[in-house]
Coordinates of C-alpha atoms in Angstrom, one line a residue:
M238 CA 7.4 -0.8 24.7
K239 CA 8.5 -4.5 24.8
A240 CA 6.2 -5.3 22.2
I241 CA 7.0 -2.3 20.0
G242 CA 10.6 -3.5 19.9
I243 CA 9.4 -6.9 19.5
G244 CA 7.3 -6.3 16.5
A245 CA 10.2 -3.8 14.7
Q246 CA 12.7 -6.2 15.0
G247 CA 11.2 -8.7 13.5
F248 CA 9.9 -6.9 10.5
L249 CA 13.4 -5.6 10.1
R250 CA 15.1 -9.0 10.3
A251 CA 12.5 -10.3 7.7
F252 CA 15.2 -8.9 4.6
R253 CA 17.7 -11.6 5.8
F254 CA 15.5 -14.0 6.9
I255 CA 13.7 -14.2 3.6
L256 CA 17.5 -14.4 1.4
D257 CA 19.1 -16.9 3.9
H258 CA 16.2 -19.1 3.2
G259 CA 15.7 -19.6 -0.7
M260 CA 12.5 -17.0 -0.5
G261 CA 14.6 -14.3 -2.5
W262 CA 12.2 -14.6 -5.7
M263 CA 8.8 -14.0 -4.5
F264 CA 10.4 -9.8 -4.1
L265 CA 10.5 -10.1 -7.7
V266 CA 6.3 -10.8 -7.6
P267 CA 5.1 -7.8 -6.4
I268 CA 7.3 -5.1 -9.2
A269 CA 5.8 -7.3 -12.5
L270 CA 3.0 -7.5 -10.9
Y271 CA 2.8 -3.4 -9.7
I272 CA 4.2 -2.6 -13.5
L273 CA 1.9 -4.4 -15.2
L274 CA -0.9 -3.2 -13.6
S275 CA 0.0 0.5 -13.7
V276 CA 0.8 -0.1 -17.3
A277 CA -2.8 -1.5 -18.3
V278 CA -4.3 1.2 -16.1
Y279 CA -2.4 3.8 -17.8
K280 CA -3.7 2.9 -21.0
A281 CA -6.9 2.2 -19.8
L282 CA -7.0 6.2 -19.0
Q283 CA -5.5 7.7 -21.3
A284 CA -8.3 8.0 -23.8
P285 CA -10.5 9.3 -20.6
M286 CA -8.1 12.2 -19.8
E287 CA -6.7 13.6 -23.1
D288 CA -10.7 14.4 -23.1
L289 CA -10.9 15.8 -20.1
M290 CA -7.9 17.7 -20.8
N291 CA -9.5 18.7 -24.2
A292 CA -13.0 20.2 -22.0
V293 CA -11.2 22.0 -19.5
S294 CA -8.5 23.4 -22.4
A295 CA -11.9 24.6 -24.5
T296 CA -13.1 26.3 -21.0
L297 CA -10.1 28.2 -19.7
E298 CA -9.2 29.4 -23.5
I299 CA -9.0 33.0 -23.8
P300 CA -10.5 34.2 -26.9
V301 CA -7.8 34.9 -29.9
D302 CA -9.3 37.0 -32.9
P303 CA -7.1 35.6 -36.0
T304 CA -7.4 38.5 -38.2
V305 CA -5.9 41.0 -36.0
E306 CA -2.0 40.8 -36.4
E307 CA -0.4 43.7 -36.2
G308 CA -0.4 46.9 -33.9
W309 CA -1.3 46.5 -30.5
D310 CA -4.7 44.5 -30.4
G311 CA -2.1 41.9 -33.1
F312 CA 0.5 42.2 -29.5
V313 CA -2.7 41.6 -27.2
N314 CA -3.3 38.3 -29.6
S315 CA 0.1 37.5 -29.4
A316 CA 0.3 37.3 -25.6
K317 CA -3.1 35.3 -25.7
G318 CA -1.9 32.8 -27.6
A319 CA 1.3 32.5 -26.0
L320 CA -0.6 32.2 -22.9
N321 CA -2.9 29.5 -24.2
A322 CA -0.2 27.5 -25.4
T323 CA 1.5 27.8 -21.8
R324 CA -1.7 26.7 -20.5
D325 CA -2.4 23.5 -23.0
F326 CA 1.0 22.5 -21.1
L327 CA 1.1 22.9 -17.8
L328 CA -2.6 21.5 -17.9
T329 CA -1.7 18.1 -19.6
W330 CA 1.1 17.5 -16.6
I331 CA -0.5 18.5 -14.2
L332 CA -3.1 16.2 -15.2
R333 CA -0.4 13.3 -15.7
L334 CA 1.1 13.9 -12.4
G335 CA -2.2 13.8 -10.8
I336 CA -2.6 10.6 -12.8
A337 CA 0.2 9.3 -11.8
Y338 CA -0.3 10.0 -7.6
L339 CA -3.5 8.0 -8.0
L340 CA -2.0 5.2 -9.8
F341 CA 0.7 5.1 -7.2
L342 CA -2.5 5.3 -4.3
V343 CA -5.0 2.8 -6.0
N344 CA -2.6 0.4 -7.9
K345 CA -0.8 -0.2 -4.0
Y346 CA -3.8 -1.1 -2.5
I347 CA -5.0 -3.3 -5.4
V348 CA -1.5 -4.6 -5.7
L349 CA -1.7 -5.9 -1.7
I350 CA -5.5 -7.6 -2.6
L351 CA -3.7 -9.6 -5.4
L352 CA -0.6 -10.3 -3.5
A353 CA -2.2 -12.1 -0.6
P354 CA -2.2 -15.3 -2.0
L355 CA 2.2 -14.5 -1.8
M356 CA 2.3 -13.1 1.3
A357 CA 0.1 -16.5 2.7
Y358 CA 2.6 -18.6 1.3
A359 CA 5.5 -16.7 2.7
S360 CA 3.9 -16.4 6.3
E361 CA 3.1 -20.2 6.4
R362 CA 6.6 -21.1 4.9
A363 CA 8.5 -18.2 7.6
E364 CA 6.3 -20.0 10.0
E365 CA 7.2 -24.0 9.0
I366 CA 10.9 -23.1 9.1
I367 CA 11.1 -21.6 12.3
T368 CA 9.1 -24.7 14.3
G369 CA 9.8 -27.3 11.7
Q370 CA 6.4 -28.2 11.5
H371 CA 5.2 -29.2 7.8
V372 CA 2.1 -28.1 6.7
P373 CA 0.9 -29.7 3.7
F374 CA 0.7 -27.7 0.9
R375 CA -3.0 -27.7 -0.5
W376 CA -4.1 -25.0 -3.2
V377 CA -8.1 -25.0 -1.7
Q378 CA -6.8 -24.1 1.9
L379 CA -4.0 -21.4 0.1
L380 CA -7.0 -19.9 -1.4
R381 CA -9.2 -20.1 0.9
D382 CA -6.7 -18.4 3.4
A383 CA -5.8 -15.8 0.2
L384 CA -9.6 -14.9 -0.2
R385 CA -10.1 -14.3 3.5
G386 CA -7.3 -12.2 3.7
A387 CA -8.2 -10.4 0.4
L388 CA -11.9 -9.5 2.1
L389 CA -10.3 -8.4 5.1
A390 CA -7.8 -6.1 4.0
A391 CA -10.7 -4.7 1.7
R392 CA -12.8 -4.3 4.7
N393 CA -9.9 -2.5 6.7
G394 CA -9.4 -0.3 3.8
V395 CA -13.0 0.6 4.3
L396 CA -12.5 0.9 8.2
E397 CA -9.2 3.0 7.5
A398 CA -11.3 5.8 5.2
V399 CA -14.2 6.4 7.1
I400 CA -11.9 6.7 10.4
T401 CA -9.2 9.2 7.8
L402 CA -12.4 10.9 6.9
V403 CA -13.4 11.6 10.6
I404 CA -10.3 13.0 11.4
W405 CA -10.0 15.3 8.3
V406 CA -13.8 17.1 8.8
L407 CA -12.7 17.7 12.4
T408 CA -9.3 18.6 11.5
L409 CA -11.2 21.5 9.2
M410 CA -13.5 22.0 11.8
I411 CA -10.5 22.5 14.5
P412 CA -7.5 23.2 12.4
L413 CA -5.8 23.6 15.5
L414 CA -6.0 19.6 15.6
A415 CA -4.3 19.4 12.6
P416 CA -0.4 18.3 14.0
L417 CA -2.1 15.7 16.3
A418 CA -4.3 14.8 13.0
V419 CA -1.1 13.6 11.3
V420 CA 0.3 11.4 14.0
L421 CA -3.1 9.9 14.0
L422 CA -3.5 9.1 10.6
F423 CA -0.5 7.8 10.6
L424 CA -1.1 5.2 14.0
V425 CA -4.1 4.0 12.0
S426 CA -2.8 3.3 8.9
S427 CA 0.3 1.1 10.6
Y428 CA -2.6 -0.4 12.5
F429 CA -4.4 -1.6 9.5
Y430 CA -1.3 -2.3 7.9
G431 CA -0.1 -4.4 10.9
F432 CA -3.2 -6.5 11.0
S433 CA -3.3 -7.8 7.6
M434 CA 0.3 -8.9 8.2
F435 CA -0.6 -10.9 11.9
D436 CA -4.2 -12.2 10.5
Y437 CA -2.0 -14.5 7.5
I438 CA -0.8 -16.2 11.1
L439 CA -4.9 -16.4 12.8
E440 CA -6.3 -17.3 10.3
R441 CA -4.1 -20.8 10.0
R442 CA -5.0 -21.4 13.3
R443 CA -8.6 -21.2 11.9
A444 CA -9.5 -18.2 14.2
T445 CA -13.0 -16.2 13.1
V446 CA -12.8 -12.7 11.9
R447 CA -14.3 -11.7 15.5
E448 CA -11.3 -13.8 16.8
S449 CA -8.7 -12.3 14.9
V450 CA -10.0 -8.9 15.8
R451 CA -9.1 -9.6 19.5
G452 CA -6.3 -11.3 18.7
I453 CA -4.8 -8.5 16.7
N454 CA -5.8 -6.2 19.5
A455 CA -4.2 -8.4 22.0
R456 CA -0.9 -8.0 19.8
M457 CA -1.5 -3.8 19.1
G458 CA 2.6 -3.1 19.9
M459 CA 4.1 -5.9 17.7
V460 CA 1.4 -4.4 15.4
V461 CA 1.3 -1.1 15.1
A462 CA 5.4 -1.3 15.1
N463 CA 5.0 -3.7 11.6
G464 CA 2.7 -2.0 10.4
A465 CA 4.5 1.6 11.0
L466 CA 7.5 0.3 8.9
F467 CA 5.4 -1.5 6.7
S468 CA 3.9 2.3 5.9
L469 CA 7.2 4.0 5.8
L470 CA 8.9 1.4 3.5
M471 CA 6.3 1.5 0.9
K472 CA 6.2 5.1 0.6
V473 CA 9.6 4.7 -1.3
P474 CA 8.6 4.1 -4.6
L475 CA 9.2 0.4 -6.3
L476 CA 11.7 -0.2 -3.5
G477 CA 8.4 -0.3 -0.8
I478 CA 6.3 -2.5 -2.9
M479 CA 8.6 -5.3 -4.1
T480 CA 10.1 -5.8 -0.6
A481 CA 7.8 -4.5 2.1
P482 CA 4.7 -7.1 1.9
L483 CA 6.7 -9.6 2.6
M484 CA 8.7 -8.4 5.1
G485 CA 5.4 -7.4 6.4
S486 CA 4.6 -11.0 6.8
V487 CA 7.4 -12.9 7.7
G488 CA 8.4 -10.3 10.2
A489 CA 4.9 -10.9 11.6
V490 CA 5.6 -14.6 12.3
L491 CA 9.1 -13.4 13.1
A492 CA 7.6 -11.5 16.1
E493 CA 5.3 -13.6 17.0
V494 CA 7.3 -17.0 17.3
R495 CA 9.5 -14.6 19.6
H496 CA 6.9 -13.2 21.7
K497 CA 4.9 -16.3 22.3
E498 CA 7.9 -19.0 22.5
G499 CA 10.5 -16.7 23.9
T500 CA 12.7 -17.6 20.5
S501 CA 15.2 -14.9 19.8
V502 CA 15.2 -14.0 16.3
Q503 CA 18.5 -13.9 15.7
R504 CA 18.4 -17.9 16.4
V505 CA 15.8 -18.3 14.2
P506 CA 17.4 -21.3 11.7

């Protein structure tokens, strides 16, 4: 429980720490990247979406005889035309909302991977401010660390997807597990989010992936607390993607320093 408290405290204090130490400009990078990617992907999917809508609309279209305009048959034709128009309207908005939801899910992970260099730098800068130990900036090392972080994020994403699929299948087979499945899915998501945040610290210590996994598991309480708050904040549109990645990476440093050296987060310079 103490480790969970340290992890949560580090995350919550990260926002003020970032602003107090001239790192606030970093919040603008994720939101700009998210908007650019959203526009680009939406433009790319616009034509396929229209083709899909037309195909579905043609499949579901109710035949209307345009030569019949009077009497009961004319009324039926008018009703069919109204149903077709309503179907097209609903279909258009359902597809748009579906695409928007997919963009929200997929774009979030793409942005997190692309933000790896920024989060690596933020984590390194926060540790430098706290410890006073200057780390010479080297583009090669930063890009190497960022690439490792991005690859590890992709690896964790695949593992999370597999574990999630297994939980879903078990829930379909045993519906009574549904309440437990919701909790498990949240904890799994929190673990992998926190994993990425704390790995920036371990990669600066030149830990291998295997060593990193052992180190993360040894910090399980802090990792899950960091990841849980990260996950909750990421559910807030735009604000989440703008603040959560940086608060997660910096919050992991604050928690690690307090845990390892006994330094109070409140006294961090």
